[in-house]
Coordinates of C-alpha atoms (C1' of nucleotides) in Angstrom, one line a residue:
Chain A
M1 CA -10.0 -6.7 -1.7
I2 CA -13.2 -6.6 0.1
D3 CA -13.5 -6.9 3.9
V4 CA -13.8 -10.5 4.9
R5 CA -16.0 -9.3 7.8
L6 CA -18.5 -8.1 5.3
I7 CA -18.7 -11.7 4.0
R8 CA -18.9 -13.0 7.5
N9 CA -21.6 -10.7 8.8
D10 CA -23.6 -9.7 5.8
L11 CA -23.1 -12.4 3.1
D12 CA -26.5 -11.7 1.5
R13 CA -25.7 -8.1 0.9
V14 CA -22.3 -9.0 -0.6
R15 CA -23.9 -11.7 -2.8
A16 CA -26.6 -9.3 -4.0
A17 CA -24.0 -6.6 -4.8
L18 CA -21.6 -8.9 -6.6
A19 CA -24.4 -10.5 -8.5
R20 CA -24.7 -7.3 -10.5
R21 CA -21.3 -8.0 -12.0
N22 CA -22.9 -10.9 -13.8
D23 CA -20.0 -13.3 -13.4
P24 CA -20.8 -16.8 -12.0
S25 CA -17.2 -17.5 -11.2
V26 CA -17.2 -14.6 -8.8
M27 CA -20.2 -16.0 -6.9
A28 CA -18.4 -19.4 -6.7
A29 CA -15.3 -17.7 -5.3
L30 CA -17.5 -15.8 -2.8
D31 CA -19.0 -19.1 -1.5
R32 CA -15.6 -20.7 -1.2
A33 CA -14.3 -17.7 0.7
S34 CA -17.2 -17.7 3.1
S35 CA -16.8 -21.4 4.0
L36 CA -13.0 -21.1 4.3
D37 CA -13.5 -18.2 6.7
V38 CA -15.8 -20.2 8.9
R39 CA -13.3 -23.1 9.1
L40 CA -10.4 -20.8 9.6
R41 CA -12.0 -19.2 12.7
E42 CA -12.7 -22.5 14.3
I43 CA -9.1 -23.5 13.9
L44 CA -7.9 -20.1 15.0
V45 CA -9.7 -20.4 18.3
E46 CA -8.4 -23.9 18.9
R47 CA -4.9 -22.9 18.0
D48 CA -5.0 -19.8 20.3
Q49 CA -6.2 -21.9 23.2
L50 CA -3.3 -24.3 22.7
R51 CA -0.9 -21.5 22.5
A52 CA -2.3 -20.0 25.7
R53 CA -1.6 -23.3 27.5
V54 CA 1.9 -23.6 26.1
N55 CA 2.6 -20.0 27.1
S56 CA 1.4 -20.5 30.6
I57 CA 3.2 -23.9 31.1
S58 CA 6.4 -22.3 29.8
K59 CA 6.1 -19.6 32.5
D60 CA 5.7 -22.2 35.2
V61 CA 8.7 -24.1 33.9
G62 CA 10.8 -21.0 34.2
M63 CA 9.7 -20.5 37.8
L64 CA 10.2 -24.1 38.8
R65 CA 13.7 -24.1 37.3
R66 CA 14.6 -20.9 39.1
D67 CA 13.4 -22.5 42.4
G68 CA 15.5 -25.6 41.6
Q69 CA 12.6 -28.0 41.2
V70 CA 14.1 -29.7 38.1
D71 CA 11.9 -32.9 38.2
Q72 CA 8.6 -31.0 38.2
A73 CA 9.9 -28.7 35.5
E74 CA 10.9 -31.6 33.3
A75 CA 7.5 -33.2 33.7
L76 CA 5.8 -30.0 32.5
Q77 CA 8.2 -29.7 29.6
A78 CA 7.2 -33.1 28.5
D79 CA 3.5 -32.1 28.6
S80 CA 4.3 -28.9 26.7
R81 CA 6.2 -30.7 24.1
Q82 CA 3.1 -32.8 23.4
L83 CA 0.9 -29.7 23.2
G84 CA 3.4 -28.1 21.0
E85 CA 3.1 -30.9 18.4
S86 CA -0.6 -30.4 18.1
E87 CA -0.2 -26.7 18.1
K88 CA 2.3 -26.9 15.3
Q89 CA -0.1 -29.0 13.3
L90 CA -3.0 -26.6 13.8
A91 CA -0.9 -23.6 13.0
G92 CA 0.1 -25.2 9.8
E93 CA -3.5 -25.9 8.9
H94 CA -4.4 -22.4 9.9
D95 CA -1.7 -20.9 7.6
A96 CA -2.7 -23.1 4.7
L97 CA -6.3 -22.1 5.0
N98 CA -5.4 -18.5 5.4
D99 CA -3.4 -18.5 2.2
R100 CA -6.3 -20.1 0.3
L101 CA -8.7 -17.6 1.7
R102 CA -6.4 -14.7 0.7
Q103 CA -6.2 -16.2 -2.8
E104 CA -9.9 -16.3 -3.1
L105 CA -10.3 -12.8 -1.7
L106 CA -7.7 -11.4 -4.1
V107 CA -9.9 -12.4 -7.1
I108 CA -13.2 -11.3 -5.7
P109 CA -14.0 -7.9 -7.3
N110 CA -15.1 -4.8 -5.5
L111 CA -18.8 -4.2 -4.8
P112 CA -20.3 -1.9 -7.3
F113 CA -21.7 1.5 -6.2
E114 CA -25.4 1.2 -5.5
G115 CA -26.2 4.0 -7.9
A116 CA -24.2 2.6 -10.7
P117 CA -26.3 1.5 -13.7
D118 CA -27.2 -2.1 -14.3
G119 CA -26.0 -3.9 -17.3
T120 CA -23.9 -6.8 -18.6
S121 CA -21.5 -5.2 -21.1
D122 CA -20.2 -2.0 -22.6
A123 CA -23.3 -1.8 -24.7
D124 CA -25.2 -1.0 -21.5
N125 CA -23.0 1.9 -20.4
P126 CA -25.3 5.0 -20.5
V127 CA -24.1 8.3 -21.9
V128 CA -24.4 10.7 -19.0
K129 CA -23.1 13.8 -20.8
G130 CA -23.1 14.8 -24.4
P131 CA -22.4 13.8 -27.0
F132 CA -20.9 17.1 -28.1
L133 CA -20.5 16.8 -31.8
P134 CA -20.4 19.3 -34.7
E135 CA -23.4 19.0 -37.1
S136 CA -21.2 17.2 -39.6
F137 CA -17.6 16.4 -40.5
P138 CA -16.2 17.5 -43.9
D139 CA -14.6 14.8 -46.0
H140 CA -11.1 16.0 -45.3
Q141 CA -11.6 15.0 -41.7
R142 CA -12.7 11.6 -42.6
V143 CA -9.2 10.4 -43.1
P144 CA -7.6 8.0 -40.5
H145 CA -4.8 9.5 -38.5
W146 CA -2.3 6.8 -39.5
E147 CA -2.6 7.9 -43.1
T148 CA -2.4 11.6 -42.4
A149 CA 0.3 11.3 -39.8
T150 CA 2.5 8.9 -41.9
A151 CA 2.1 11.2 -44.9
L152 CA 3.2 14.1 -42.8
G153 CA 6.2 12.2 -41.4
I154 CA 5.1 12.6 -37.8
L155 CA 4.3 8.9 -37.2
D156 CA 6.7 6.1 -38.2
N157 CA 5.3 2.8 -36.9
E158 CA 7.1 0.8 -39.5
R159 CA 10.4 1.6 -38.0
A160 CA 9.1 1.4 -34.4
T161 CA 8.2 -2.2 -35.3
K162 CA 11.7 -2.8 -36.7
I163 CA 13.3 -1.5 -33.5
A164 CA 11.0 -3.2 -31.1
Q165 CA 8.1 -5.4 -32.1
S166 CA 4.6 -4.9 -33.5
M167 CA 2.3 -2.7 -31.6
F168 CA 4.9 -0.2 -30.7
T169 CA 4.7 3.4 -32.1
M170 CA 7.1 6.1 -32.8
Q171 CA 6.3 9.8 -33.3
R172 CA 8.8 12.1 -35.1
G173 CA 9.4 15.8 -35.4
A174 CA 6.2 17.8 -34.7
G175 CA 4.4 14.6 -33.8
A176 CA 6.8 13.9 -31.0
T177 CA 6.6 17.5 -29.9
L178 CA 2.8 17.3 -30.0
A179 CA 2.8 14.2 -27.7
R180 CA 5.0 15.9 -25.2
A181 CA 2.9 19.1 -25.4
L182 CA -0.2 17.1 -24.4
C183 CA 1.6 15.8 -21.3
Q184 CA 2.7 19.3 -20.4
L185 CA -0.8 20.7 -20.9
A186 CA -2.4 18.1 -18.7
L187 CA 0.2 18.5 -15.9
D188 CA -0.2 22.3 -16.0
R189 CA -4.0 22.1 -15.8
N190 CA -3.9 19.9 -12.7
A191 CA -0.9 21.4 -10.8
D192 CA -3.3 23.6 -8.7
A193 CA -4.4 20.7 -6.7
H194 CA -1.9 17.9 -7.2
E195 CA 1.7 17.2 -6.2
E196 CA 3.7 16.2 -9.2
I197 CA 5.4 12.8 -8.9
R198 CA 7.9 11.1 -11.2
P199 CA 7.4 7.5 -10.0
P200 CA 9.4 4.3 -10.8
S201 CA 8.1 2.7 -14.0
L202 CA 9.2 -0.8 -12.8
V203 CA 7.6 -2.1 -9.6
S204 CA 7.6 -5.1 -7.3
T205 CA 5.1 -7.9 -7.3
A206 CA 3.6 -6.6 -4.0
T207 CA 3.0 -3.2 -5.6
L208 CA 1.3 -4.6 -8.7
T209 CA -0.9 -6.8 -6.4
A210 CA -2.0 -3.8 -4.3
T211 CA -3.8 -2.1 -7.2
G212 CA -5.5 -5.3 -8.4
Q213 CA -3.6 -6.3 -11.5
L214 CA -2.1 -9.3 -9.8
P215 CA -2.7 -12.2 -9.3
K216 CA -5.6 -12.3 -11.8
F217 CA -4.3 -10.3 -14.7
A218 CA -0.6 -11.3 -14.8
D219 CA -0.8 -12.0 -18.5
D220 CA -1.6 -8.3 -19.2
A221 CA 1.6 -7.0 -17.8
F222 CA 5.2 -7.1 -19.0
A223 CA 7.3 -9.0 -16.5
I224 CA 11.0 -8.6 -15.9
E225 CA 11.4 -12.0 -14.4
R226 CA 15.1 -12.1 -13.7
D227 CA 14.8 -9.1 -11.4
D228 CA 11.2 -9.9 -10.1
L229 CA 9.9 -6.6 -11.4
W230 CA 6.9 -5.6 -13.5
C231 CA 6.5 -2.7 -16.0
I232 CA 3.7 -0.5 -14.8
P233 CA 0.5 -0.6 -16.9
T234 CA -0.4 2.9 -15.5
A235 CA 1.0 5.4 -13.0
E236 CA -1.9 4.4 -10.8
V237 CA 0.2 1.5 -9.7
P238 CA 3.1 3.3 -8.1
L239 CA 1.1 6.3 -7.0
T240 CA -1.4 4.2 -5.1
S241 CA 1.4 2.5 -3.2
I242 CA 3.2 5.7 -2.2
Y243 CA 1.7 5.3 1.3
A244 CA 1.4 1.5 1.3
G245 CA 1.7 0.2 4.9
E246 CA 1.4 3.6 6.4
I247 CA -1.2 5.3 8.7
L248 CA -2.1 8.9 7.7
D249 CA -3.6 11.7 9.7
A250 CA -7.2 12.6 8.7
A251 CA -6.1 16.2 8.5
D252 CA -3.7 15.3 5.7
L253 CA -6.4 13.9 3.5
P254 CA -7.1 14.1 0.7
K255 CA -3.6 13.5 -0.7
R256 CA -3.6 14.3 -4.4
F257 CA -0.9 13.3 -6.9
M258 CA -0.3 13.7 -10.6
A259 CA 2.3 12.0 -12.7
Y260 CA 3.4 11.7 -16.2
S261 CA 4.6 8.2 -16.9
P262 CA 5.0 5.7 -19.7
S263 CA 2.4 2.8 -19.5
Y264 CA 3.2 -0.8 -20.7
R265 CA 0.5 -3.3 -21.6
R266 CA 0.9 -6.7 -23.3
E267 CA -2.7 -6.4 -24.6
A268 CA -2.7 -10.2 -24.4
G269 CA -6.4 -10.6 -25.3
S270 CA -6.5 -8.0 -28.1
A271 CA -4.2 -9.3 -30.8
G272 CA -5.3 -7.9 -34.1
R273 CA -7.7 -5.3 -32.7
D274 CA -7.1 -1.6 -33.3
T275 CA -3.6 -2.3 -34.4
R276 CA -3.3 0.6 -36.7
G277 CA -2.0 4.0 -35.9
M278 CA -2.0 5.1 -32.3
L279 CA -5.2 3.4 -31.0
R280 CA -3.6 0.5 -29.1
A281 CA 0.1 0.1 -28.3
H282 CA 2.4 -1.8 -25.9
E283 CA 3.8 1.4 -24.6
F284 CA 2.2 4.8 -24.3
D285 CA 2.4 8.0 -22.4
K286 CA -0.2 9.2 -20.0
V287 CA -0.8 11.8 -17.3
E288 CA -2.5 10.3 -14.3
I289 CA -4.3 12.0 -11.4
L290 CA -4.9 10.2 -8.1
A291 CA -6.3 10.8 -4.7
L292 CA -6.2 9.2 -1.3
S293 CA -9.2 10.4 0.7
T294 CA -11.6 9.7 3.5
P295 CA -14.8 7.9 2.5
E296 CA -16.7 11.2 3.0
Q297 CA -14.5 13.1 0.6
A298 CA -14.6 10.5 -2.2
P299 CA -17.8 11.3 -4.1
A300 CA -16.9 15.0 -4.5
L301 CA -13.4 14.1 -5.6
L302 CA -14.8 11.7 -8.2
D303 CA -16.9 14.6 -9.6
D304 CA -13.9 16.9 -9.5
M305 CA -11.6 14.5 -11.3
V306 CA -14.1 13.8 -14.1
A307 CA -14.5 17.6 -14.5
R308 CA -10.8 18.0 -14.8
A309 CA -10.4 15.4 -17.4
E310 CA -13.4 16.8 -19.3
G311 CA -12.0 20.3 -19.1
T312 CA -8.8 19.3 -20.8
I313 CA -10.7 17.7 -23.7
Q314 CA -12.9 20.8 -23.9
V315 CA -9.9 23.2 -24.1
L316 CA -8.5 21.0 -26.9
G317 CA -11.8 21.5 -28.8
L318 CA -12.5 17.8 -29.4
P319 CA -15.9 16.2 -29.8
Y320 CA -16.6 14.1 -26.8
R321 CA -19.1 12.3 -24.5
I322 CA -19.0 10.9 -21.0
I323 CA -20.4 7.5 -20.2
E324 CA -20.9 5.8 -16.9
I325 CA -19.7 2.2 -16.6
C326 CA -22.4 -0.3 -15.7
A327 CA -22.0 -2.9 -12.9
G328 CA -21.4 -5.7 -15.4
D329 CA -18.7 -3.9 -17.3
M330 CA -16.6 -2.5 -14.4
G331 CA -13.0 -3.3 -13.8
Q332 CA -12.3 -5.7 -10.9
S333 CA -11.2 -3.0 -8.4
H334 CA -13.8 -0.4 -9.4
H335 CA -16.6 0.9 -7.2
R336 CA -17.8 3.5 -9.6
S337 CA -16.4 4.5 -12.9
F338 CA -16.8 7.1 -15.8
D339 CA -15.1 7.1 -19.2
I340 CA -14.6 10.1 -21.4
E341 CA -14.7 9.2 -25.1
V342 CA -13.5 11.4 -27.9
Y343 CA -14.8 11.1 -31.4
A344 CA -12.3 10.4 -34.2
P345 CA -14.0 11.1 -37.5
G346 CA -11.3 9.4 -39.6
A347 CA -11.4 6.1 -37.8
D348 CA -15.1 6.7 -37.3
A349 CA -14.9 5.6 -33.7
W350 CA -15.4 6.8 -30.1
L351 CA -12.0 6.5 -28.4
E352 CA -11.7 6.0 -24.7
V353 CA -9.3 8.7 -23.6
S354 CA -9.9 8.8 -19.9
S355 CA -11.3 6.5 -17.3
I356 CA -11.9 8.0 -13.8
S357 CA -12.7 5.6 -11.0
W358 CA -13.5 5.4 -7.3
F359 CA -12.2 2.2 -5.7
S360 CA -13.7 2.7 -2.2
D361 CA -11.3 0.9 0.2
Y362 CA -10.6 -2.0 -2.1
Q363 CA -7.1 -1.0 -3.1
A364 CA -6.3 0.5 0.3
R365 CA -7.0 -2.8 2.0
R366 CA -4.7 -4.6 -0.4
A367 CA -2.0 -1.9 0.0
D368 CA -2.7 -1.4 3.7
I369 CA -3.1 2.4 3.5
R370 CA -5.0 3.6 6.6
Y371 CA -5.8 6.8 8.4
R372 CA -7.0 7.9 11.8
P373 CA -10.6 8.9 11.6
V374 CA -11.9 11.9 13.6
D375 CA -15.3 12.7 14.8
A376 CA -17.4 15.9 14.1
E377 CA -15.3 17.9 16.7
G378 CA -12.1 16.7 15.1
K379 CA -11.2 14.4 18.0
P380 CA -9.6 11.1 16.9
H381 CA -11.7 8.0 17.1
K382 CA -10.2 4.8 18.5
G383 CA -8.5 2.8 15.8
T384 CA -7.8 3.2 12.2
A385 CA -9.7 2.8 8.9
F386 CA -8.7 2.3 5.3
V387 CA -8.6 5.3 3.0
H388 CA -10.5 5.5 -0.2
T389 CA -8.6 5.7 -3.5
L390 CA -9.6 7.4 -6.7
N391 CA -7.7 7.8 -9.9
G392 CA -8.1 8.6 -13.6
S393 CA -6.3 9.6 -16.6
A394 CA -5.9 13.3 -16.9
L395 CA -4.9 12.7 -20.4
A396 CA -3.9 9.6 -22.4
V397 CA -1.6 10.8 -25.1
P398 CA -1.9 8.5 -28.1
R399 CA -5.7 8.5 -28.6
V400 CA -5.9 12.3 -28.0
W401 CA -3.0 12.7 -30.4
A402 CA -4.9 10.6 -32.9
A403 CA -8.2 12.5 -32.4
I404 CA -6.3 15.8 -32.9
V405 CA -4.7 14.7 -36.2
E406 CA -8.2 13.6 -37.5
N407 CA -10.3 16.5 -36.1
Y408 CA -7.7 19.2 -37.0
R409 CA -6.9 17.9 -40.5
N410 CA -7.2 20.6 -43.1
A411 CA -8.3 20.1 -46.7
N412 CA -4.7 20.2 -48.0
G413 CA -3.6 17.4 -45.6
S414 CA -1.9 19.6 -43.0
V415 CA -2.9 19.5 -39.4
S416 CA -3.5 22.6 -37.3
V417 CA -2.3 22.7 -33.7
P418 CA -5.1 23.4 -31.2
E419 CA -4.7 26.8 -29.5
A420 CA -4.2 25.3 -26.0
L421 CA -1.1 23.4 -27.2
R422 CA 0.6 26.2 -29.1
P423 CA 2.6 27.5 -26.1
Y424 CA 4.3 24.1 -25.8
M425 CA 5.0 23.7 -29.5
R426 CA 8.1 25.8 -30.1
G427 CA 6.1 28.1 -32.4
I428 CA 4.6 25.3 -34.6
D429 CA 1.0 26.0 -35.2
L430 CA 0.6 24.1 -38.4
I431 CA 2.0 20.7 -39.1
E432 CA 2.6 20.3 -42.9
N433 CA 5.0 18.7 -45.3
Chain B
rG1 C1' 29.6 -6.1 -7.9
rG2 C1' 33.4 -6.4 -3.3
rA3 C1' 34.3 -5.2 2.2
rG4 C1' 32.2 -3.6 6.8
rA5 C1' 28.2 -1.8 10.1
rG6 C1' 23.2 -1.8 11.2
rG7 C1' 17.5 -2.6 11.1
rU8 C1' 13.5 -2.5 18.3
rG9 C1' 7.4 1.7 19.9
rC10 C1' 5.7 8.8 17.0
rC11 C1' 11.4 9.8 17.3
rA12 C1' 16.1 8.6 19.7
rG13 C1' 17.9 4.5 22.1
rA14 C1' 18.7 0.1 25.9
rG15 C1' 17.7 -5.0 26.0
rC16 C1' 21.1 -11.6 30.4
rG17 C1' 16.9 -17.4 26.2
rG18 C1' 11.9 -17.1 31.0
rC19 C1' 10.1 -11.7 35.6
rC20 C1' 9.9 -8.0 27.8
rG21 C1' 4.8 -5.3 24.1
rA22 C1' 9.6 -4.1 25.8
rA23 C1' 14.1 0.3 30.3
rU24 C1' 15.4 5.4 29.6
rG25 C1' 15.1 10.1 27.2
rG26 C1' 12.4 13.2 23.8
rG27 C1' 7.8 14.4 21.6
rA28 C1' 2.4 14.5 21.8
rU29 C1' -2.3 14.7 24.8
rG30 C1' -5.0 15.6 29.5
rC31 C1' -5.0 17.4 34.5
rC32 C1' -2.4 20.2 38.5
rC33 C1' 0.9 24.2 39.9
rU34 C1' 2.0 29.3 38.1
rG35 C1' -0.5 36.7 37.5
rC36 C1' 1.7 35.8 32.2
rU37 C1' 6.0 33.3 30.2
rA38 C1' 9.8 29.9 31.5
rA39 C1' 10.4 25.8 34.7
rG40 C1' 7.9 21.9 37.5
rG41 C1' 4.4 17.8 39.2
rC42 C1' 0.9 13.7 38.0
rA43 C1' -1.3 10.7 34.3
rU44 C1' -2.1 8.9 29.4
rU45 C1' 0.2 7.7 24.7
rG46 C1' 1.3 1.2 19.0
rA47 C1' -1.3 -1.9 15.5
rC48 C1' -4.0 -6.2 14.5
rC49 C1' -7.1 -10.9 15.1
rC50 C1' -10.7 -14.1 17.7
rU51 C1' -14.3 -13.9 21.6
rC52 C1' -19.1 -17.7 25.3
rC53 C1' -17.2 -9.8 26.4
rG54 C1' -14.6 -13.0 31.5
rG55 C1' -10.7 -13.1 28.3
rG56 C1' -7.3 -15.3 24.8
rG57 C1' -3.8 -14.7 20.7
rU58 C1' -0.2 -12.2 17.1
rC59 C1' 3.5 -8.5 15.8
rC60 C1' 10.9 -6.1 18.0
rG61 C1' 13.0 -5.7 9.0
rU62 C1' 10.8 -10.5 6.3
rG63 C1' 10.6 -15.8 6.0
rG64 C1' 12.2 -20.4 8.0
rG65 C1' 14.7 -23.3 12.1
rU66 C1' 16.4 -24.7 17.4
rU67 C1' 13.8 -24.7 22.4
rC68 C1' 9.1 -26.4 27.4
rA69 C1' 10.0 -21.0 26.3
rA70 C1' 13.0 -16.4 21.1
rA71 C1' 13.5 -9.1 20.4
rU72 C1' 17.5 -12.2 22.5
rC73 C1' 20.5 -18.4 19.4
rC74 C1' 21.0 -20.5 14.0
rC75 C1' 19.9 -20.1 8.5
rA76 C1' 18.2 -17.5 4.2
rC77 C1' 16.4 -13.1 2.1
rC78 C1' 15.1 -7.8 2.0
rC79 C1' 16.4 -2.9 3.2
rU80 C1' 19.6 1.2 5.1
rC81 C1' 24.4 3.4 6.0
rU82 C1' 30.1 3.8 5.2
rC83 C1' 34.3 2.7 2.0
rC84 C1' 35.9 0.6 -2.8
rG85 C1' 34.6 -0.6 -8.0
rC86 C1' 31.4 0.6 -12.2
rC87 C1' 28.3 4.3 -14.4
rA88 C1' 23.9 7.9 -17.2

RNA sequence: GGAGAGGUGCCAGAGCGGCCGAAUGGGAUGCCCUGCUAAGGCAUUGACCCUCCGGGGUCCGUGGGUUCAAAUCCCACCCUCUCCGCCA
């Protein structure tokens, strides 16, 4: 969430920044938050003054009783009881207002990065690198991966649906091996700078709130209500909260993590879209990279993470482009965001295979992840500050899998295994019937 | 799942309902002493909120309650540890 003091001290700037998101409901929430904050502070001051009086009377009562002056003590107690009543009432009002303010703040999105492009939808996202495409695609690559893969026996979505539900997938044989090889490749390529984590795939409500999915996007997540747990929609969720509620040393930053994990999404708003093949599923595998950093370190880390995701796509030899997300199309928590898209000639579509984002201190404030800042000489400042968080997919398996099946399809219907994956394929370099 | 014990500051650990934001020890930092090292002396050492910058308030696992007053009493929940049960 954004800093309420920013709303208090520089409402115009916040309003201007959020206006770029092009969402009237956000502006309304901002106005409500602003006036709630004003009233909240009035009540806070009043409540604290009452508390101060109760505290000081109570001290006097204690002393009078010790000195045996029971009558005077009881008179003061009667006073204090009265004050206590009004204090209790004010405290209740304060807590109620505070809850309402927090609810408003939780749905107010992050301020977009000043340099992020303007725009209102994905149509306005500029291509900032590429596209890197071959001159043309032969006809044998113009076959959708679900046809090729089903024919080769490496994709069996019919049975996945029987076992679970629609929008679940199942890879078999070399297809399953290929999926796992992609994970292994992505992990190996990022192991130089990241600690590997195997996080929980089910998390608490607090954890899912920290990264921004709750309360606003509850319908997008699978809930295990009996146990008050949620299926993670991405490893970003547990990784971000590793240091929730903790204060880190500046010298330990950046902290960089990578994790393979399954990801679960209800895809509530996308029934019927991209339902074929591997393009959109309720469960998929992904390798995520993530950093906790100082504000100063964040921009360079963002570049580095984009370059890492791009490098993996390059080494797989897939056609791709990089787009920057415009202010009106950014996710709620995002400050600045880039997508890598791979071209799938069979489906004739650009597939988003990686999204790398900088969240400034938005998630860290929700998760309460702080650090002790230091000055130029390395001496600690007074106080603490929130870290910045960044994360992105190092590799999202299903869409890359799909793009490989389409781009590496041979004229006879077989699929070649990209060089970079062969070490992980138990000697399989051609997938055929 | 059953039985028991426990959750206090960076760590360990004390804490009678008021004199407790909290003893004591350790650690860390600064200064002093010391030829160097070891030892020693002194001091500092939590976070957060509001502020008319004088100050005021909150936090002893979390949330409620009792009381003029709660780390301390009561209730619920969470977590940790030990034993038993179950189990990949």
